[in-house]
mmCIF file of N, CA and C in Angstrom:
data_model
loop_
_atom_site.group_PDB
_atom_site.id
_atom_site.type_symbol
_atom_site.label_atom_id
_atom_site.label_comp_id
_atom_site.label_asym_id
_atom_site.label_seq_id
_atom_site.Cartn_x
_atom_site.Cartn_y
_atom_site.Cartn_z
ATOM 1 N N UNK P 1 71.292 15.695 154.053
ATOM 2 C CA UNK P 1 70.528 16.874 154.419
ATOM 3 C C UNK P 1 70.147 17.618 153.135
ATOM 4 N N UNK P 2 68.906 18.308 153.105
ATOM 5 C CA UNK P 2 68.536 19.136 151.912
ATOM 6 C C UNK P 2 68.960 20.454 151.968
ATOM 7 N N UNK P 3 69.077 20.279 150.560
ATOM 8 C CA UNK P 3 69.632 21.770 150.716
ATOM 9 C C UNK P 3 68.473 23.371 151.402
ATOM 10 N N UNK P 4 67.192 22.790 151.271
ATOM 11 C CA UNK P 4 66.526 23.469 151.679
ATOM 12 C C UNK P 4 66.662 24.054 153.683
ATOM 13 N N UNK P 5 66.803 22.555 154.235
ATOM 14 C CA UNK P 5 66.900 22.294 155.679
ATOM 15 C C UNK P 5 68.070 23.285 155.980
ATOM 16 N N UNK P 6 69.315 23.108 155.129
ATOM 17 C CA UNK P 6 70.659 24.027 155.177
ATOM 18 C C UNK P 6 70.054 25.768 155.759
ATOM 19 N N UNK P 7 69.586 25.784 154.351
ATOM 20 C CA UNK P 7 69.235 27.805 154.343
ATOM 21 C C UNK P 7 67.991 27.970 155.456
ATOM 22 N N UNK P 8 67.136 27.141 155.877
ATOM 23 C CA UNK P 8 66.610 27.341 157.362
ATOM 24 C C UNK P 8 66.905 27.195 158.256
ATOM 25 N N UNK P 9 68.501 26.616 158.619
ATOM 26 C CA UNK P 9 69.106 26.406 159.552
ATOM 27 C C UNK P 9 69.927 27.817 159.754
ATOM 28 N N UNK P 10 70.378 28.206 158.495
ATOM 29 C CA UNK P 10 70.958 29.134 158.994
ATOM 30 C C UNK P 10 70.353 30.435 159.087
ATOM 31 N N UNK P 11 69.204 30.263 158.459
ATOM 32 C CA UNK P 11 68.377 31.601 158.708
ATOM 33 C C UNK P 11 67.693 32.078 160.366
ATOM 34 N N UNK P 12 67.894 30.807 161.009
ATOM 35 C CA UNK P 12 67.469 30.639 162.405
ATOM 36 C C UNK P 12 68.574 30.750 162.881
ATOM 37 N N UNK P 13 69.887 30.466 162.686
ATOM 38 C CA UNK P 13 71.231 31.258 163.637
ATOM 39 C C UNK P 13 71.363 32.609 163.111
ATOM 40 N N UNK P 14 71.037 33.121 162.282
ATOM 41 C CA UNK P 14 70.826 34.700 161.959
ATOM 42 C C UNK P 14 69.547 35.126 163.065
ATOM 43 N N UNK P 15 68.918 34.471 162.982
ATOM 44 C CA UNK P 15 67.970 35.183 164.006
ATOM 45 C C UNK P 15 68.259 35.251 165.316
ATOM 46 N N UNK P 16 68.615 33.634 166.021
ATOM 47 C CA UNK P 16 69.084 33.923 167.283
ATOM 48 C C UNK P 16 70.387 35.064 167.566
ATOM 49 N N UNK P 17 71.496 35.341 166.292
ATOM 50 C CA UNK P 17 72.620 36.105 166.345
ATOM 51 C C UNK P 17 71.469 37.543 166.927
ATOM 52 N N UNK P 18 71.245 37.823 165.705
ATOM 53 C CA UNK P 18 70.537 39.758 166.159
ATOM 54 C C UNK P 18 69.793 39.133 167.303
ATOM 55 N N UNK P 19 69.420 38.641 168.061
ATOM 56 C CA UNK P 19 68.050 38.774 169.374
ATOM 57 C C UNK P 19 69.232 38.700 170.511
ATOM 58 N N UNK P 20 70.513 37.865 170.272
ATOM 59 C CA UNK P 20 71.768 37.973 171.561
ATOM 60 C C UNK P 20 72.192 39.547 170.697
ATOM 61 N N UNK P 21 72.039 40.354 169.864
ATOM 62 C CA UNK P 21 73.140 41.562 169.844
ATOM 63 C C UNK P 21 72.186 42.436 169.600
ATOM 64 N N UNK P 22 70.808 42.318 169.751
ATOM 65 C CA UNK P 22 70.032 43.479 170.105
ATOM 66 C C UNK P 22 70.463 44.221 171.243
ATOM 67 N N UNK P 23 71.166 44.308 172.048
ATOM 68 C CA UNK P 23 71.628 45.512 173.127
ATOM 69 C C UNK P 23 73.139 45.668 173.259
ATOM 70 N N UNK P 24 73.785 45.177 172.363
ATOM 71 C CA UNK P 24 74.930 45.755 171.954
ATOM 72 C C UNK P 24 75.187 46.251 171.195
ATOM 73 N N UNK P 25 74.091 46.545 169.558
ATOM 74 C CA UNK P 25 74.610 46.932 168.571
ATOM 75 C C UNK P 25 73.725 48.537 168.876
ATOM 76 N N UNK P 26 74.305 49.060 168.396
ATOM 77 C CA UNK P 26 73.939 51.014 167.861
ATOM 78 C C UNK P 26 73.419 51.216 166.905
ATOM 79 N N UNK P 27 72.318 51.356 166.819
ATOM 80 C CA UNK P 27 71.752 51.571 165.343
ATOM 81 C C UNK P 27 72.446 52.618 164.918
ATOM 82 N N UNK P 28 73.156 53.150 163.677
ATOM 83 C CA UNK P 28 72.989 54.288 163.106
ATOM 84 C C UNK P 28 72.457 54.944 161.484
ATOM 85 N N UNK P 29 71.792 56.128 161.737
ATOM 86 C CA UNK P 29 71.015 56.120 160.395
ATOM 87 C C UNK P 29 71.870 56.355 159.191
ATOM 88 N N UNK P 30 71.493 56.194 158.065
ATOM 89 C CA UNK P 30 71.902 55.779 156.639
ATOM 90 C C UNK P 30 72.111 57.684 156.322
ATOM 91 N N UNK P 31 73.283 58.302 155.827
ATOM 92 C CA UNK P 31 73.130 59.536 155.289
ATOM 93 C C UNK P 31 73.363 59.110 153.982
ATOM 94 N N UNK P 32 72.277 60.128 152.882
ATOM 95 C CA UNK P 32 72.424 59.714 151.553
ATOM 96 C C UNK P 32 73.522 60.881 150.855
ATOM 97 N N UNK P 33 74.459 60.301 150.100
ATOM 98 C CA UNK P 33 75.427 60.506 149.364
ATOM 99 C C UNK P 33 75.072 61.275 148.200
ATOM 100 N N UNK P 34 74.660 62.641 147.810
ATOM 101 C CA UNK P 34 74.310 62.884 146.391
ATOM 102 C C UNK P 34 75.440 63.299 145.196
ATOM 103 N N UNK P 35 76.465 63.204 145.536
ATOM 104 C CA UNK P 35 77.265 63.354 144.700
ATOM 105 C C UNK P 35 77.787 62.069 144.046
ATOM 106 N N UNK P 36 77.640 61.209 145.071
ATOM 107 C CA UNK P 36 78.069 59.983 144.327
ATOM 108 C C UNK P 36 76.556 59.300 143.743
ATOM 109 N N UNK P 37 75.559 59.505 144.032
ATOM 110 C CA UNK P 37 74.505 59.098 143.989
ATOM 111 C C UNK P 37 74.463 59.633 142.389
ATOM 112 N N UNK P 38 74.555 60.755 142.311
ATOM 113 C CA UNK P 38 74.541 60.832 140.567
ATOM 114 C C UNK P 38 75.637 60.580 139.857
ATOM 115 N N UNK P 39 77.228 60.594 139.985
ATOM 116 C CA UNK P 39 77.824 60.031 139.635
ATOM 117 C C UNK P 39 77.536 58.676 138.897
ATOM 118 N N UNK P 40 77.081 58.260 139.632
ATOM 119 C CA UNK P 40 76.960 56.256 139.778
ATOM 120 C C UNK P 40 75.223 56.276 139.375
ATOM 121 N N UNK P 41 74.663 57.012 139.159
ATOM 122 C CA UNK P 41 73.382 56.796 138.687
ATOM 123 C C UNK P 41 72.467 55.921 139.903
ATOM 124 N N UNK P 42 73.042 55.751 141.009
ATOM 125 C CA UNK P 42 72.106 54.864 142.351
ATOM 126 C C UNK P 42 72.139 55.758 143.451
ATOM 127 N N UNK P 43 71.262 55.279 143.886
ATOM 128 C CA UNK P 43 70.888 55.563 145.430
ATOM 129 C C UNK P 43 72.277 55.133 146.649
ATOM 130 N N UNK P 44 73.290 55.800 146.737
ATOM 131 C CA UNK P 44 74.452 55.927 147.542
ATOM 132 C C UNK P 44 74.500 56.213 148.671
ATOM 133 N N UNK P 45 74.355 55.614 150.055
ATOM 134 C CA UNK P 45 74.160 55.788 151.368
ATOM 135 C C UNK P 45 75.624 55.477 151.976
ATOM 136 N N UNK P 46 75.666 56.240 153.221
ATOM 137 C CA UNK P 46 76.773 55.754 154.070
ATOM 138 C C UNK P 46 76.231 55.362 155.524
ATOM 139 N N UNK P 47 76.949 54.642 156.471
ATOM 140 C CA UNK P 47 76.193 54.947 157.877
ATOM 141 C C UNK P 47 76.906 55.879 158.475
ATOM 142 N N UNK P 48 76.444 56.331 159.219
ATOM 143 C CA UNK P 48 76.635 57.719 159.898
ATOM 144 C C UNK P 48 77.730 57.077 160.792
ATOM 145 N N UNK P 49 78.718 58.146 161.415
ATOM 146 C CA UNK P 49 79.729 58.064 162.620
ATOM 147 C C UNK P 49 78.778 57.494 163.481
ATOM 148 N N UNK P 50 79.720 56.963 164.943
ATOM 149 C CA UNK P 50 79.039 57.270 166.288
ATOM 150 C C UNK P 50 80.029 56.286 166.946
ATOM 151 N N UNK P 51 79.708 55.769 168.236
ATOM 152 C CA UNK P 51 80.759 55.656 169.284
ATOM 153 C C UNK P 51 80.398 53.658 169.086
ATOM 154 N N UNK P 52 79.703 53.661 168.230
ATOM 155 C CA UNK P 52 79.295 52.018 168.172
ATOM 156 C C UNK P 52 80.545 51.033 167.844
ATOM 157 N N UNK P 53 81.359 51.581 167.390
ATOM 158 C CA UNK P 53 82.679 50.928 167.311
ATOM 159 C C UNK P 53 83.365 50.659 168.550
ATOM 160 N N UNK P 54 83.474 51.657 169.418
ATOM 161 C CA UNK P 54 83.427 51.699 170.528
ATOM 162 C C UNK P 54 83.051 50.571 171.266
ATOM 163 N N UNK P 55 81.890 50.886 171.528
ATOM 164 C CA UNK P 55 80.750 49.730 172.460
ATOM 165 C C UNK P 55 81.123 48.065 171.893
ATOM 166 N N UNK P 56 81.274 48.123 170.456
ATOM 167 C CA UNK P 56 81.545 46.524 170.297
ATOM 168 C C UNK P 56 82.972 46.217 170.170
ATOM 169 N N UNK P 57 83.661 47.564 170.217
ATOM 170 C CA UNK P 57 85.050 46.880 170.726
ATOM 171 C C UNK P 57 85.448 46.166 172.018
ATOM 172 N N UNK P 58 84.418 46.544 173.076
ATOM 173 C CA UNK P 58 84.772 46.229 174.497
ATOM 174 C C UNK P 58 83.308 45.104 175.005
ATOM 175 N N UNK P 59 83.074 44.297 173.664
ATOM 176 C CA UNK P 59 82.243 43.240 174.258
ATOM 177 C C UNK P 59 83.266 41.920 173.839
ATOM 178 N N UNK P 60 82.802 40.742 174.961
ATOM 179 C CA UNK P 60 83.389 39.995 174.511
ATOM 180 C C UNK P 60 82.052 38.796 173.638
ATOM 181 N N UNK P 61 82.370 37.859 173.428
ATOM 182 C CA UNK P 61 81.556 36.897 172.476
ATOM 183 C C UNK P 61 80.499 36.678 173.551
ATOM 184 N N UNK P 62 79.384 37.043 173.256
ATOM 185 C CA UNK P 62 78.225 36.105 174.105
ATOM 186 C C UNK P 62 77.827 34.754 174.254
#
């Protein structure tokens, strides 16, 4: 097998993964960090809280 065939194989089980966990996962938005952001000289994001831990604690494997 080529190594090429490899990284399109798995780029297509990445895809089918998110299209089965599009309605289980929670989006949440990115809050930007400015204290560490200048610290560290980069752009420093966190994801926000929310109950999404939750929700994928109580799924089982699709």
């Amino acid at each position: 097998m080529m190594k090429e065939e490899v990284g399109f194989s798995v780029l297509e089980e990445v895809c089918k993964a998110e299209e089965r966990l599009k309605n289980v996962v929670v989006k949440t938005p990115l809050a930007v960090n400015n204290n560490l952001s200048a610290v560290y000289g980069a752009n420093i994001s966190f994801k926000r809280g929310s109950s999404a831990g939750k929700i994928i604690q109580n799924q089982r494997c699709l």
